[in-house]
């Protein structure tokens, strides 16, 4: 199989490149800047710089069409929110090339947090009580209802832009900085106590073919995981299959869910219809077979498997209080690094280029670094230039059905 992995700046994109490249596939990578870590893996047959899907959608699609035609790509695997642009404009790709993601309507229903709440209820998956705020006044009224609250934009990702008065992120964002609108609403929920549980799944024709449930014992700025520990998957695998069944029995692609473990009861919080760091915990052959859909039963990562992004753990150790140092040192010495055994060290040495790229995208503004790092590849619920009329209608329906 000849594969193009897009948005190769992500650690999990690099992991996919390595795993597919090591199992006999011919892998290419692309991103909007040359320094993306995945573009420098030894497991690549080639790498490319494309236009931004968000800011230059027409040019982005044209770039991919040229890559597909020149290198006879069989499947494109998006690893971030360029998936939405590919789903909306995938009909322009050459015949015989598929995109390993869902249809646009499916992705929109999953990504919009208000719509996802409705889907979860339909699937019988527990969710917290939720209020949708369409204005600053509605947001203030909603948070006034809860002594402890948790709020975020309907279109958000990666722990960016969280408004809460409880936990380590309390006060990090002011209510005045959140400006909900009918097109960009915010969701407000009572703060649910308990650790965050994350999942990653590969789905083919409506069937989960690989699944992982994990926690992030180490986080950068209390939001983005930099170490990952697999835990029991029995309940989350059941919930994931129920969500897929409720969404569309033909769904194919990658799905990632966040849950809160509230004293043994799981509450679904959000969905990222794309890969996340859980893929790092799967074995290479498992990923290859799961994407092909050839395994009769899903591959499930056993509890206790652990990986870390060693460079990030080291950097985080210098940012944390000194009392945190023993834990960081233990992890550095005993937890397997995501790059261990790949003999592909050059790729991660390009990590600073991603920071520079994020700084350039922020144009010197006081923007959260995590937000800036993906600013040119995100989708925030707006219509996409060149999308089909039926997809535009589906997007409008998702917006109208918010509750």
Tab-separated table of N, CA and C in Angstrom, residues 6-19 36-39 79-80 225-226 275-281 308-310 338-339 347-348 351 354:
chain	number	residue	atom	x	y	z
A	6	UNK	N	-0.573	12.934	6.353
A	6	UNK	CA	-0.567	14.396	6.365
A	6	UNK	C	-0.458	14.936	7.791
A	7	UNK	N	-0.096	16.210	7.899
A	7	UNK	CA	0.164	16.875	9.194
A	7	UNK	C	1.181	16.084	10.003
A	8	UNK	N	2.335	15.899	9.410
A	8	UNK	CA	3.355	15.033	10.000
A	8	UNK	C	4.098	15.690	11.156
A	9	UNK	N	3.666	16.868	11.588
A	9	UNK	CA	4.298	17.554	12.727
A	9	UNK	C	4.036	16.849	14.051
A	10	UNK	N	2.991	16.040	14.115
A	10	UNK	CA	2.580	15.428	15.373
A	10	UNK	C	3.401	14.181	15.693
A	11	UNK	N	3.659	13.969	16.984
A	11	UNK	CA	4.403	12.779	17.404
A	11	UNK	C	3.688	11.512	16.986
A	12	UNK	N	2.354	11.519	17.085
A	12	UNK	CA	1.621	10.312	16.703
A	12	UNK	C	1.615	10.119	15.195
A	13	UNK	N	1.779	11.197	14.424
A	13	UNK	CA	1.929	11.044	12.975
A	13	UNK	C	3.258	10.374	12.653
A	14	UNK	N	4.309	10.807	13.332
A	14	UNK	CA	5.613	10.158	13.166
A	14	UNK	C	5.526	8.683	13.538
A	15	UNK	N	4.786	8.371	14.587
A	15	UNK	CA	4.629	6.981	15.001
A	15	UNK	C	3.920	6.162	13.922
A	16	UNK	N	2.875	6.716	13.322
A	16	UNK	CA	2.189	6.020	12.226
A	16	UNK	C	3.133	5.793	11.051
A	17	UNK	N	3.920	6.809	10.720
A	17	UNK	CA	4.883	6.678	9.621
A	17	UNK	C	5.834	5.520	9.878
A	18	UNK	N	6.380	5.457	11.068
A	18	UNK	CA	7.324	4.393	11.407
A	18	UNK	C	6.661	3.025	11.348
A	19	UNK	N	5.472	2.921	11.891
A	19	UNK	CA	4.817	1.615	11.964
A	19	UNK	C	4.382	1.119	10.592
A	36	UNK	N	8.606	19.834	9.887
A	36	UNK	CA	7.751	18.890	10.609
A	36	UNK	C	8.516	17.600	10.891
A	37	UNK	N	8.420	17.087	12.128
A	37	UNK	CA	9.260	15.949	12.520
A	37	UNK	C	9.040	14.735	11.631
A	38	UNK	N	7.787	14.469	11.261
A	38	UNK	CA	7.504	13.291	10.457
A	38	UNK	C	8.101	13.352	9.073
A	39	UNK	N	8.372	14.549	8.587
A	39	UNK	CA	8.970	14.704	7.263
A	39	UNK	C	10.440	14.304	7.228
A	79	UNK	N	-3.877	13.132	10.008
A	79	UNK	CA	-3.609	12.949	11.434
A	79	UNK	C	-4.049	14.137	12.276
A	80	UNK	N	-4.632	15.156	11.643
A	80	UNK	CA	-5.181	16.263	12.421
A	80	UNK	C	-6.448	16.749	11.716
A	225	UNK	N	-0.783	15.362	26.999
A	225	UNK	CA	-0.025	14.248	27.538
A	225	UNK	C	1.349	14.125	26.910
A	226	UNK	N	2.338	13.780	27.746
A	226	UNK	CA	3.684	13.508	27.239
A	226	UNK	C	4.182	12.148	27.715
A	275	UNK	N	-6.438	10.579	14.843
A	275	UNK	CA	-5.560	9.894	15.803
A	275	UNK	C	-5.120	10.817	16.928
A	276	UNK	N	-4.815	10.213	18.051
A	276	UNK	CA	-4.151	10.887	19.164
A	276	UNK	C	-3.036	9.963	19.645
A	277	UNK	N	-2.471	10.268	20.782
A	277	UNK	CA	-1.257	9.573	21.214
A	277	UNK	C	-1.468	8.109	21.556
A	278	UNK	N	-2.695	7.650	21.665
A	278	UNK	CA	-2.935	6.237	21.955
A	278	UNK	C	-2.354	5.299	20.922
A	279	UNK	N	-2.220	5.762	19.680
A	279	UNK	CA	-1.657	4.899	18.634
A	279	UNK	C	-0.238	4.476	18.987
A	280	UNK	N	0.452	5.291	19.781
A	280	UNK	CA	1.826	4.986	20.179
A	280	UNK	C	1.900	3.674	20.951
A	281	UNK	N	0.821	3.295	21.633
A	281	UNK	CA	0.821	2.106	22.484
A	281	UNK	C	0.529	0.820	21.717
A	308	UNK	N	6.604	7.160	26.587
A	308	UNK	CA	6.729	8.580	26.874
A	308	UNK	C	7.453	9.276	25.733
A	309	UNK	N	7.225	10.583	25.614
A	309	UNK	CA	8.000	11.427	24.711
A	309	UNK	C	9.131	11.997	25.551
A	310	UNK	N	10.294	11.355	25.500
A	310	UNK	CA	11.360	11.636	26.475
A	310	UNK	C	11.808	13.090	26.441
A	338	UNK	N	8.985	6.765	23.021
A	338	UNK	CA	8.261	6.434	21.791
A	338	UNK	C	9.206	6.153	20.631
A	339	UNK	N	10.422	6.679	20.696
A	339	UNK	CA	11.365	6.452	19.606
A	339	UNK	C	12.286	5.277	19.807
A	347	UNK	N	14.548	12.468	13.275
A	347	UNK	CA	13.216	13.066	13.161
A	347	UNK	C	12.885	13.954	14.356
A	348	UNK	N	13.051	13.434	15.576
A	348	UNK	CA	12.682	14.200	16.766
A	348	UNK	C	13.596	15.405	16.987
A	351	UNK	N	12.110	18.805	16.355
A	351	UNK	CA	11.026	19.324	17.200
A	351	UNK	C	11.061	20.842	17.371
A	354	UNK	N	8.974	22.957	15.012
A	354	UNK	CA	7.537	23.078	15.228
A	354	UNK	C	7.233	24.264	16.138
